[in-house]
């Protein structure tokens, strides 16, 4: 027998009920990817759990993780996937596989293609970045006051051995100023997995110019092979169609530059479905890659 | 705190709501299996996610996978479990761990026992068969016109290395003719994992004769150890009780035949529960095996 | 799009519906743990599925498992996580990762801290204990008559090789007498993984004395390194605050005793959230450990 979950707004209207909830949503994508040599099918589907509730005194709390990451979220020591949080007048404190304060303040450039084509539009943050460099359970504290958002990220050190004292933990501080027309963000990150002396300073912002939205960043690194990174993305919307372009350069000093360019188009079919196509030319890839497919959200 | 999901029909009647949904269902089984030497407990429980929605223009799309397969369904390159699909006037296109066009057209024989007892009632298809021989993300296109159903299956080749061109991909074509009283199906399959030259032609059908439903198939293989396979199953229903028998022969030419016989009974308790017992004697097993248990659907 | 599930009682009141259901609930925790040398973040989040339905004749049946254990619950032979059950006038029969009859009759002492700090308040049962010593799919039969509860546990032997006859299976028998004011329980357990000759006799009980609830046990072991184990926990409730203390001694005869002491406090925030702190001093740990955090249920 099949069961169906209703959209929150419908249920609230139907029942007037608001309390502890387990929200279940999903997404997927299917299509073809040209990997530089031939064409491959590429598809996936995911379910997401969002738990939330409120204490008697009005403290909000919750957790979010994907079904395919359930084991990582349930880990007894390190929460290696998903996040859990409490939120109130003091701000919001999240633990788990949180992003850095830099990513919380600035986010990423706009990507292209239905698969992301390698996600080179992700801005490089030296810690807390998408769990790729998981470094012990992290914590992220965020506080907003008007247009200002303030973020502090911290890991507990890379060592969970209870018999020793941890080496230095990585941390990050970020601040963002957001208005309807534009936003700017500045962040400092210290420490990357395996290198406690690594540092990053990053400045970025976005602005809307008519139908175009532009986002850009400039990052300076210390004590790392990479010395500088900067990039820009433009989204241009025309009714249901959005054109996206991005460019990024990673400067490795004497070792040279690594450049990436991406171009994409998305057409919104409504109901959660979009047709997307993209092409990416990157010095990180041997060949230019491209894809065409449909993305879905449920 | 416990939450409950309602059956789709109840919710639709209550709210008149129809939109993007994440349907959650489940199934399980428990009982005892005689493995030829002694008796073992055998039990399992599963949850299934069925995502579906509709675009503004009426294109249906969705995805289905089990909670225990969530990681396989979420894979970034190969979707090794579950399927994702779009459906419209053009037919239905599914990707992921899809069955072959042969299985889509003909299905399997009726199985016996609460566990399936080795699932020898599964008709052998040389590609796309239940993910046992996963060969890169597959695609299955199906189109129905009246009583005729047409299916085409394709994998993208066994090689996801972007630095090389894939070897030949496996594919399958199937056609079925279905009426209330009987159905016939014919399919051709080319390629099996590790052997691009393998071929299979399979003809099958089913028919209802009073309380009995009979299903049979005949398959001819080329460039494989197995040369022929044929089999038959009969389901005989009496009120809540269904008797099932099947027989199958796999002909390996000079290497001889492998025969399997199965006999089972199912009693429907209502509410999603059935008591089932079965016995299977197969040349693939050293001993005759049997089981007795209860199956559940939620 | 987000979906929300309603609490059972709300939906029943809204729709008058009662049938097959897939209930989804969740829990989580976040905070800091002092491991004896330094402080670590520790967080996790979990989703639980509870499937249930009823046959036409009134037989109840269902299954329970966590999303992070979905693969273990779906195993084709051994159900290594979660349980599946049928229940009626005859009692309740569960299969899977069931507890022993001893744990079903007596349970565990009260734990301390938001993480449990090693869970030394768990009473030692030599089989069926929390899946740590999984020994083939287990079964647990329970029957209640008034204040008396009767339990029998059984595994099918540690060997699932169909070509051999299993060695002796482990089993357990337990009986409990429960009133509002106090309860007593007695159990016998035979066999532990890797040691069929191991035996345990355990006697325990609990009682309420005003705001205090006391629980104690005494266990005697045969053919094992551990010879005796006994312990006691006290919960003292004052409005939203509960103080908990436990002490436990494991007697290894000539090899000496291993003692554990724990002290904790919990403050109920309402809505499913509790703030908890605890400290544990155990001979099993090199250092005294402590934690402070929040637990959540959804």
mmCIF file of N, CA, C and O in Angstrom, chain C residues 166-246:
data_model
loop_
_atom_site.group_PDB
_atom_site.id
_atom_site.type_symbol
_atom_site.label_atom_id
_atom_site.label_comp_id
_atom_site.label_asym_id
_atom_site.label_seq_id
_atom_site.Cartn_x
_atom_site.Cartn_y
_atom_site.Cartn_z
ATOM 1 N N UNK C 166 23.866 -26.619 12.310
ATOM 2 C CA UNK C 166 24.354 -25.605 13.230
ATOM 3 C C UNK C 166 24.794 -26.215 14.554
ATOM 4 O O UNK C 166 24.268 -27.235 14.994
ATOM 5 N N UNK C 167 25.752 -25.548 15.189
ATOM 6 C CA UNK C 167 26.080 -25.872 16.562
ATOM 7 C C UNK C 167 24.930 -25.378 17.448
ATOM 8 O O UNK C 167 23.968 -24.803 16.969
ATOM 9 N N UNK C 168 25.039 -25.630 18.739
ATOM 10 C CA UNK C 168 23.968 -25.222 19.660
ATOM 11 C C UNK C 168 23.646 -23.738 19.521
ATOM 12 O O UNK C 168 24.543 -22.910 19.413
ATOM 13 N N UNK C 169 22.381 -23.426 19.555
ATOM 14 C CA UNK C 169 21.936 -22.036 19.524
ATOM 15 C C UNK C 169 21.885 -21.486 20.945
ATOM 16 O O UNK C 169 21.744 -22.231 21.906
ATOM 17 N N UNK C 170 21.987 -20.175 21.075
ATOM 18 C CA UNK C 170 21.828 -19.550 22.383
ATOM 19 C C UNK C 170 20.346 -19.310 22.650
ATOM 20 O O UNK C 170 19.550 -19.178 21.730
ATOM 21 N N UNK C 171 19.981 -19.286 23.946
ATOM 22 C CA UNK C 171 18.579 -19.034 24.279
ATOM 23 C C UNK C 171 18.486 -18.337 25.627
ATOM 24 O O UNK C 171 19.489 -18.210 26.349
ATOM 25 N N UNK C 172 17.285 -17.889 25.975
ATOM 26 C CA UNK C 172 17.085 -17.169 27.227
ATOM 27 C C UNK C 172 15.627 -17.282 27.641
ATOM 28 O O UNK C 172 14.741 -17.394 26.797
ATOM 29 N N UNK C 173 15.397 -17.287 28.960
ATOM 30 C CA UNK C 173 14.042 -17.348 29.515
ATOM 31 C C UNK C 173 13.951 -16.284 30.594
ATOM 32 O O UNK C 173 14.856 -16.166 31.425
ATOM 33 N N UNK C 174 12.885 -15.497 30.583
ATOM 34 C CA UNK C 174 12.742 -14.450 31.591
ATOM 35 C C UNK C 174 11.295 -14.295 32.022
ATOM 36 O O UNK C 174 10.377 -14.510 31.241
ATOM 37 N N UNK C 175 11.125 -13.903 33.292
ATOM 38 C CA UNK C 175 9.781 -13.652 33.805
ATOM 39 C C UNK C 175 9.827 -12.377 34.638
ATOM 40 O O UNK C 175 10.829 -12.096 35.309
ATOM 41 N N UNK C 176 8.781 -11.558 34.525
ATOM 42 C CA UNK C 176 8.730 -10.297 35.260
ATOM 43 C C UNK C 176 7.367 -10.168 35.934
ATOM 44 O O UNK C 176 6.353 -10.627 35.416
ATOM 45 N N UNK C 177 7.372 -9.526 37.101
ATOM 46 C CA UNK C 177 6.123 -9.214 37.809
ATOM 47 C C UNK C 177 6.101 -7.712 38.033
ATOM 48 O O UNK C 177 6.997 -7.166 38.672
ATOM 49 N N UNK C 178 5.108 -7.055 37.431
ATOM 50 C CA UNK C 178 5.067 -5.586 37.403
ATOM 51 C C UNK C 178 3.826 -5.051 38.089
ATOM 52 O O UNK C 178 2.712 -5.415 37.730
ATOM 53 N N UNK C 179 4.010 -4.154 39.043
ATOM 54 C CA UNK C 179 2.873 -3.405 39.592
ATOM 55 C C UNK C 179 3.195 -1.920 39.443
ATOM 56 O O UNK C 179 4.282 -1.559 38.991
ATOM 57 N N UNK C 180 2.282 -1.066 39.821
ATOM 58 C CA UNK C 180 2.565 0.366 39.719
ATOM 59 C C UNK C 180 3.725 0.768 40.617
ATOM 60 O O UNK C 180 4.520 1.644 40.278
ATOM 61 N N UNK C 181 3.850 0.105 41.776
ATOM 62 C CA UNK C 181 4.821 0.535 42.778
ATOM 63 C C UNK C 181 6.188 -0.113 42.595
ATOM 64 O O UNK C 181 7.210 0.479 42.910
ATOM 65 N N UNK C 182 6.222 -1.347 42.089
ATOM 66 C CA UNK C 182 7.512 -2.030 41.983
ATOM 67 C C UNK C 182 7.445 -3.120 40.915
ATOM 68 O O UNK C 182 6.375 -3.471 40.428
ATOM 69 N N UNK C 183 8.583 -3.634 40.542
ATOM 70 C CA UNK C 183 8.647 -4.768 39.628
ATOM 71 C C UNK C 183 9.834 -5.629 40.006
ATOM 72 O O UNK C 183 10.835 -5.134 40.542
ATOM 73 N N UNK C 184 9.704 -6.937 39.752
ATOM 74 C CA UNK C 184 10.834 -7.850 39.923
ATOM 75 C C UNK C 184 10.940 -8.697 38.665
ATOM 76 O O UNK C 184 9.944 -8.940 37.975
ATOM 77 N N UNK C 185 12.170 -9.131 38.353
ATOM 78 C CA UNK C 185 12.390 -9.935 37.158
ATOM 79 C C UNK C 185 13.481 -10.952 37.430
ATOM 80 O O UNK C 185 14.429 -10.689 38.181
ATOM 81 N N UNK C 186 13.332 -12.126 36.824
ATOM 82 C CA UNK C 186 14.306 -13.208 36.954
ATOM 83 C C UNK C 186 14.514 -13.794 35.561
ATOM 84 O O UNK C 186 13.547 -13.998 34.824
ATOM 85 N N UNK C 187 15.778 -14.050 35.213
ATOM 86 C CA UNK C 187 16.040 -14.595 33.889
ATOM 87 C C UNK C 187 17.227 -15.539 33.901
ATOM 88 O O UNK C 187 18.126 -15.426 34.744
ATOM 89 N N UNK C 188 17.206 -16.480 32.954
ATOM 90 C CA UNK C 188 18.316 -17.398 32.729
ATOM 91 C C UNK C 188 18.705 -17.303 31.259
ATOM 92 O O UNK C 188 17.843 -17.330 30.376
ATOM 93 N N UNK C 189 20.013 -17.171 30.992
ATOM 94 C CA UNK C 189 20.510 -17.084 29.623
ATOM 95 C C UNK C 189 21.562 -18.155 29.411
ATOM 96 O O UNK C 189 22.437 -18.345 30.264
ATOM 97 N N UNK C 190 21.506 -18.840 28.269
ATOM 98 C CA UNK C 190 22.455 -19.902 27.946
ATOM 99 C C UNK C 190 23.122 -19.606 26.615
ATOM 100 O O UNK C 190 22.447 -19.415 25.613
ATOM 101 N N UNK C 191 24.457 -19.565 26.619
ATOM 102 C CA UNK C 191 25.197 -19.398 25.376
ATOM 103 C C UNK C 191 25.486 -17.947 25.069
ATOM 104 O O UNK C 191 24.633 -17.081 25.231
ATOM 105 N N UNK C 192 26.742 -17.704 24.674
ATOM 106 C CA UNK C 192 27.143 -16.386 24.203
ATOM 107 C C UNK C 192 27.947 -16.630 22.934
ATOM 108 O O UNK C 192 28.479 -17.732 22.744
ATOM 109 N N UNK C 193 27.995 -15.679 22.013
ATOM 110 C CA UNK C 193 28.699 -15.927 20.758
ATOM 111 C C UNK C 193 30.106 -16.461 20.984
ATOM 112 O O UNK C 193 30.893 -15.877 21.722
ATOM 113 N N UNK C 194 30.421 -17.593 20.396
ATOM 114 C CA UNK C 194 31.735 -18.210 20.519
ATOM 115 C C UNK C 194 31.885 -19.078 21.746
ATOM 116 O O UNK C 194 32.938 -19.681 21.960
ATOM 117 N N UNK C 195 30.863 -19.176 22.591
ATOM 118 C CA UNK C 195 30.962 -19.965 23.817
ATOM 119 C C UNK C 195 29.581 -20.500 24.181
ATOM 120 O O UNK C 195 28.812 -19.855 24.886
ATOM 121 N N UNK C 196 29.285 -21.733 23.725
ATOM 122 C CA UNK C 196 27.953 -22.306 23.940
ATOM 123 C C UNK C 196 27.712 -22.701 25.383
ATOM 124 O O UNK C 196 26.569 -22.883 25.797
ATOM 125 N N UNK C 197 28.801 -22.854 26.178
ATOM 126 C CA UNK C 197 28.621 -23.325 27.552
ATOM 127 C C UNK C 197 28.396 -22.188 28.537
ATOM 128 O O UNK C 197 28.140 -22.432 29.711
ATOM 129 N N UNK C 198 28.508 -20.950 28.086
ATOM 130 C CA UNK C 198 28.321 -19.810 28.989
ATOM 131 C C UNK C 198 26.894 -19.773 29.523
ATOM 132 O O UNK C 198 25.943 -20.121 28.810
ATOM 133 N N UNK C 199 26.755 -19.363 30.784
ATOM 134 C CA UNK C 199 25.429 -19.260 31.404
ATOM 135 C C UNK C 199 25.352 -17.999 32.257
ATOM 136 O O UNK C 199 26.371 -17.543 32.787
ATOM 137 N N UNK C 200 24.133 -17.475 32.393
ATOM 138 C CA UNK C 200 23.916 -16.310 33.256
ATOM 139 C C UNK C 200 22.571 -16.468 33.946
ATOM 140 O O UNK C 200 21.579 -16.829 33.311
ATOM 141 N N UNK C 201 22.574 -16.221 35.259
ATOM 142 C CA UNK C 201 21.312 -16.098 35.998
ATOM 143 C C UNK C 201 21.272 -14.677 36.538
ATOM 144 O O UNK C 201 22.258 -14.203 37.113
ATOM 145 N N UNK C 202 20.161 -13.999 36.322
ATOM 146 C CA UNK C 202 20.089 -12.596 36.723
ATOM 147 C C UNK C 202 18.764 -12.329 37.410
ATOM 148 O O UNK C 202 17.702 -12.803 36.986
ATOM 149 N N UNK C 203 18.842 -11.584 38.527
ATOM 150 C CA UNK C 203 17.677 -11.199 39.312
ATOM 151 C C UNK C 203 17.702 -9.691 39.450
ATOM 152 O O UNK C 203 18.765 -9.115 39.714
ATOM 153 N N UNK C 204 16.583 -9.042 39.240
ATOM 154 C CA UNK C 204 16.565 -7.590 39.359
ATOM 155 C C UNK C 204 15.185 -7.082 39.685
ATOM 156 O O UNK C 204 14.205 -7.835 39.737
ATOM 157 N N UNK C 205 15.137 -5.769 39.932
ATOM 158 C CA UNK C 205 13.836 -5.186 40.233
ATOM 159 C C UNK C 205 13.942 -3.683 40.341
ATOM 160 O O UNK C 205 15.031 -3.106 40.343
ATOM 161 N N UNK C 206 12.787 -3.050 40.389
ATOM 162 C CA UNK C 206 12.752 -1.602 40.554
ATOM 163 C C UNK C 206 11.584 -1.237 41.452
ATOM 164 O O UNK C 206 10.628 -1.995 41.605
ATOM 165 N N UNK C 207 11.687 -0.059 42.077
ATOM 166 C CA UNK C 207 10.615 0.403 42.960
ATOM 167 C C UNK C 207 10.624 1.906 43.062
ATOM 168 O O UNK C 207 11.668 2.548 42.903
ATOM 169 N N UNK C 208 9.451 2.497 43.301
ATOM 170 C CA UNK C 208 9.337 3.949 43.449
ATOM 171 C C UNK C 208 9.148 4.292 44.910
ATOM 172 O O UNK C 208 8.292 3.703 45.586
ATOM 173 N N UNK C 209 9.955 5.246 45.395
ATOM 174 C CA UNK C 209 9.880 5.711 46.772
ATOM 175 C C UNK C 209 9.735 7.218 46.738
ATOM 176 O O UNK C 209 10.732 7.934 46.634
ATOM 177 N N UNK C 210 8.521 7.704 46.730
ATOM 178 C CA UNK C 210 8.306 9.143 46.581
ATOM 179 C C UNK C 210 8.796 9.603 45.228
ATOM 180 O O UNK C 210 8.412 9.044 44.195
ATOM 181 N N UNK C 211 9.675 10.599 45.197
ATOM 182 C CA UNK C 211 10.193 11.139 43.938
ATOM 183 C C UNK C 211 11.345 10.312 43.392
ATOM 184 O O UNK C 211 11.863 10.618 42.322
ATOM 185 N N UNK C 212 11.754 9.282 44.133
ATOM 186 C CA UNK C 212 12.903 8.487 43.722
ATOM 187 C C UNK C 212 12.464 7.171 43.114
ATOM 188 O O UNK C 212 11.536 6.511 43.601
ATOM 189 N N UNK C 213 13.135 6.778 42.013
ATOM 190 C CA UNK C 213 12.926 5.460 41.431
ATOM 191 C C UNK C 213 14.254 4.729 41.488
ATOM 192 O O UNK C 213 15.279 5.221 41.007
ATOM 193 N N UNK C 214 14.249 3.540 42.108
ATOM 194 C CA UNK C 214 15.466 2.764 42.292
ATOM 195 C C UNK C 214 15.381 1.497 41.463
ATOM 196 O O UNK C 214 14.321 0.874 41.381
ATOM 197 N N UNK C 215 16.486 1.131 40.823
ATOM 198 C CA UNK C 215 16.539 -0.111 40.060
ATOM 199 C C UNK C 215 17.841 -0.816 40.389
ATOM 200 O O UNK C 215 18.889 -0.165 40.503
ATOM 201 N N UNK C 216 17.802 -2.140 40.560
ATOM 202 C CA UNK C 216 19.001 -2.885 40.934
ATOM 203 C C UNK C 216 18.983 -4.251 40.272
ATOM 204 O O UNK C 216 17.920 -4.759 39.898
ATOM 205 N N UNK C 217 20.203 -4.846 40.121
ATOM 206 C CA UNK C 217 20.279 -6.202 39.570
ATOM 207 C C UNK C 217 21.464 -6.929 40.188
ATOM 208 O O UNK C 217 22.424 -6.305 40.683
ATOM 209 N N UNK C 218 21.391 -8.254 40.148
ATOM 210 C CA UNK C 218 22.496 -9.119 40.547
ATOM 211 C C UNK C 218 22.563 -10.251 39.538
ATOM 212 O O UNK C 218 21.574 -10.937 39.299
ATOM 213 N N UNK C 219 23.741 -10.447 38.908
ATOM 214 C CA UNK C 219 23.899 -11.486 37.893
ATOM 215 C C UNK C 219 25.044 -12.397 38.253
ATOM 216 O O UNK C 219 26.098 -11.944 38.708
ATOM 217 N N UNK C 220 24.835 -13.700 38.040
ATOM 218 C CA UNK C 220 25.856 -14.707 38.304
ATOM 219 C C UNK C 220 26.156 -15.441 36.998
ATOM 220 O O UNK C 220 25.236 -15.897 36.308
ATOM 221 N N UNK C 221 27.461 -15.534 36.642
ATOM 222 C CA UNK C 221 27.862 -16.121 35.362
ATOM 223 C C UNK C 221 28.602 -17.439 35.575
ATOM 224 O O UNK C 221 29.290 -17.621 36.586
ATOM 225 N N UNK C 222 28.486 -18.352 34.612
ATOM 226 C CA UNK C 222 29.235 -19.614 34.641
ATOM 227 C C UNK C 222 30.007 -19.771 33.345
ATOM 228 O O UNK C 222 29.529 -19.364 32.277
ATOM 229 N N UNK C 223 31.198 -20.390 33.454
ATOM 230 C CA UNK C 223 32.028 -20.691 32.279
ATOM 231 C C UNK C 223 32.398 -19.432 31.489
ATOM 232 O O UNK C 223 32.486 -19.461 30.258
ATOM 233 N N UNK C 224 32.598 -18.324 32.222
ATOM 234 C CA UNK C 224 33.016 -17.071 31.595
ATOM 235 C C UNK C 224 34.066 -16.414 32.488
ATOM 236 O O UNK C 224 34.165 -16.726 33.677
ATOM 237 N N UNK C 225 34.854 -15.486 31.923
ATOM 238 C CA UNK C 225 35.843 -14.748 32.716
ATOM 239 C C UNK C 225 35.150 -13.932 33.803
ATOM 240 O O UNK C 225 35.605 -13.872 34.942
ATOM 241 N N UNK C 226 34.031 -13.307 33.474
ATOM 242 C CA UNK C 226 33.275 -12.556 34.467
ATOM 243 C C UNK C 226 32.513 -13.546 35.340
ATOM 244 O O UNK C 226 31.953 -14.532 34.852
ATOM 245 N N UNK C 227 32.540 -13.309 36.671
ATOM 246 C CA UNK C 227 31.882 -14.245 37.590
ATOM 247 C C UNK C 227 30.578 -13.682 38.140
ATOM 248 O O UNK C 227 29.599 -14.414 38.305
ATOM 249 N N UNK C 228 30.600 -12.408 38.462
ATOM 250 C CA UNK C 228 29.412 -11.764 39.017
ATOM 251 C C UNK C 228 29.333 -10.348 38.483
ATOM 252 O O UNK C 228 30.353 -9.738 38.141
ATOM 253 N N UNK C 229 28.120 -9.773 38.453
ATOM 254 C CA UNK C 229 27.935 -8.357 38.162
ATOM 255 C C UNK C 229 26.724 -7.893 38.940
ATOM 256 O O UNK C 229 25.711 -8.600 39.017
ATOM 257 N N UNK C 230 26.838 -6.722 39.574
ATOM 258 C CA UNK C 230 25.667 -6.174 40.256
ATOM 259 C C UNK C 230 25.728 -4.666 40.202
ATOM 260 O O UNK C 230 26.804 -4.072 40.053
ATOM 261 N N UNK C 231 24.560 -4.043 40.273
ATOM 262 C CA UNK C 231 24.531 -2.593 40.143
ATOM 263 C C UNK C 231 23.192 -2.025 40.550
ATOM 264 O O UNK C 231 22.232 -2.756 40.808
ATOM 265 N N UNK C 232 23.139 -0.689 40.577
ATOM 266 C CA UNK C 232 21.974 0.022 41.072
ATOM 267 C C UNK C 232 21.939 1.411 40.450
ATOM 268 O O UNK C 232 22.967 2.033 40.240
ATOM 269 N N UNK C 233 20.733 1.854 40.094
ATOM 270 C CA UNK C 233 20.594 3.249 39.652
ATOM 271 C C UNK C 233 19.442 3.906 40.395
ATOM 272 O O UNK C 233 18.488 3.236 40.797
ATOM 273 N N UNK C 234 19.553 5.222 40.589
ATOM 274 C CA UNK C 234 18.516 6.007 41.264
ATOM 275 C C UNK C 234 18.200 7.220 40.394
ATOM 276 O O UNK C 234 19.107 7.938 39.970
ATOM 277 N N UNK C 235 16.907 7.412 40.082
ATOM 278 C CA UNK C 235 16.432 8.626 39.410
ATOM 279 C C UNK C 235 15.612 9.426 40.408
ATOM 280 O O UNK C 235 14.657 8.901 40.992
ATOM 281 N N UNK C 236 15.966 10.707 40.559
ATOM 282 C CA UNK C 236 15.234 11.546 41.505
ATOM 283 C C UNK C 236 14.678 12.740 40.742
ATOM 284 O O UNK C 236 15.446 13.552 40.203
ATOM 285 N N UNK C 237 13.349 12.821 40.631
ATOM 286 C CA UNK C 237 12.712 13.854 39.814
ATOM 287 C C UNK C 237 12.222 15.035 40.632
ATOM 288 O O UNK C 237 11.621 14.859 41.693
ATOM 289 N N UNK C 238 12.527 16.262 40.157
ATOM 290 C CA UNK C 238 12.030 17.497 40.787
ATOM 291 C C UNK C 238 11.520 18.373 39.654
ATOM 292 O O UNK C 238 12.314 18.959 38.934
ATOM 293 N N UNK C 239 10.206 18.429 39.449
ATOM 294 C CA UNK C 239 9.622 19.167 38.327
ATOM 295 C C UNK C 239 10.287 18.729 37.013
ATOM 296 O O UNK C 239 10.284 17.549 36.707
ATOM 297 N N UNK C 240 10.860 19.685 36.287
ATOM 298 C CA UNK C 240 11.442 19.352 34.981
ATOM 299 C C UNK C 240 12.832 18.755 35.090
ATOM 300 O O UNK C 240 13.401 18.331 34.086
ATOM 301 N N UNK C 241 13.397 18.709 36.289
ATOM 302 C CA UNK C 241 14.766 18.244 36.479
ATOM 303 C C UNK C 241 14.786 16.818 37.027
ATOM 304 O O UNK C 241 14.008 16.472 37.909
ATOM 305 N N UNK C 242 15.673 15.993 36.477
ATOM 306 C CA UNK C 242 15.865 14.638 36.990
ATOM 307 C C UNK C 242 17.348 14.427 37.266
ATOM 308 O O UNK C 242 18.183 14.652 36.395
ATOM 309 N N UNK C 243 17.656 14.021 38.510
ATOM 310 C CA UNK C 243 19.025 13.638 38.874
ATOM 311 C C UNK C 243 19.143 12.125 38.780
ATOM 312 O O UNK C 243 18.236 11.401 39.202
ATOM 313 N N UNK C 244 20.238 11.648 38.212
ATOM 314 C CA UNK C 244 20.438 10.205 38.067
ATOM 315 C C UNK C 244 21.825 9.832 38.566
ATOM 316 O O UNK C 244 22.802 10.522 38.284
ATOM 317 N N UNK C 245 21.899 8.717 39.302
ATOM 318 C CA UNK C 245 23.188 8.163 39.714
ATOM 319 C C UNK C 245 23.153 6.665 39.509
ATOM 320 O O UNK C 245 22.089 6.032 39.656
ATOM 321 N N UNK C 246 24.286 6.087 39.089
ATOM 322 C CA UNK C 246 24.336 4.618 39.031
ATOM 323 C C UNK C 246 25.708 4.143 39.471
ATOM 324 O O UNK C 246 26.708 4.872 39.388
#
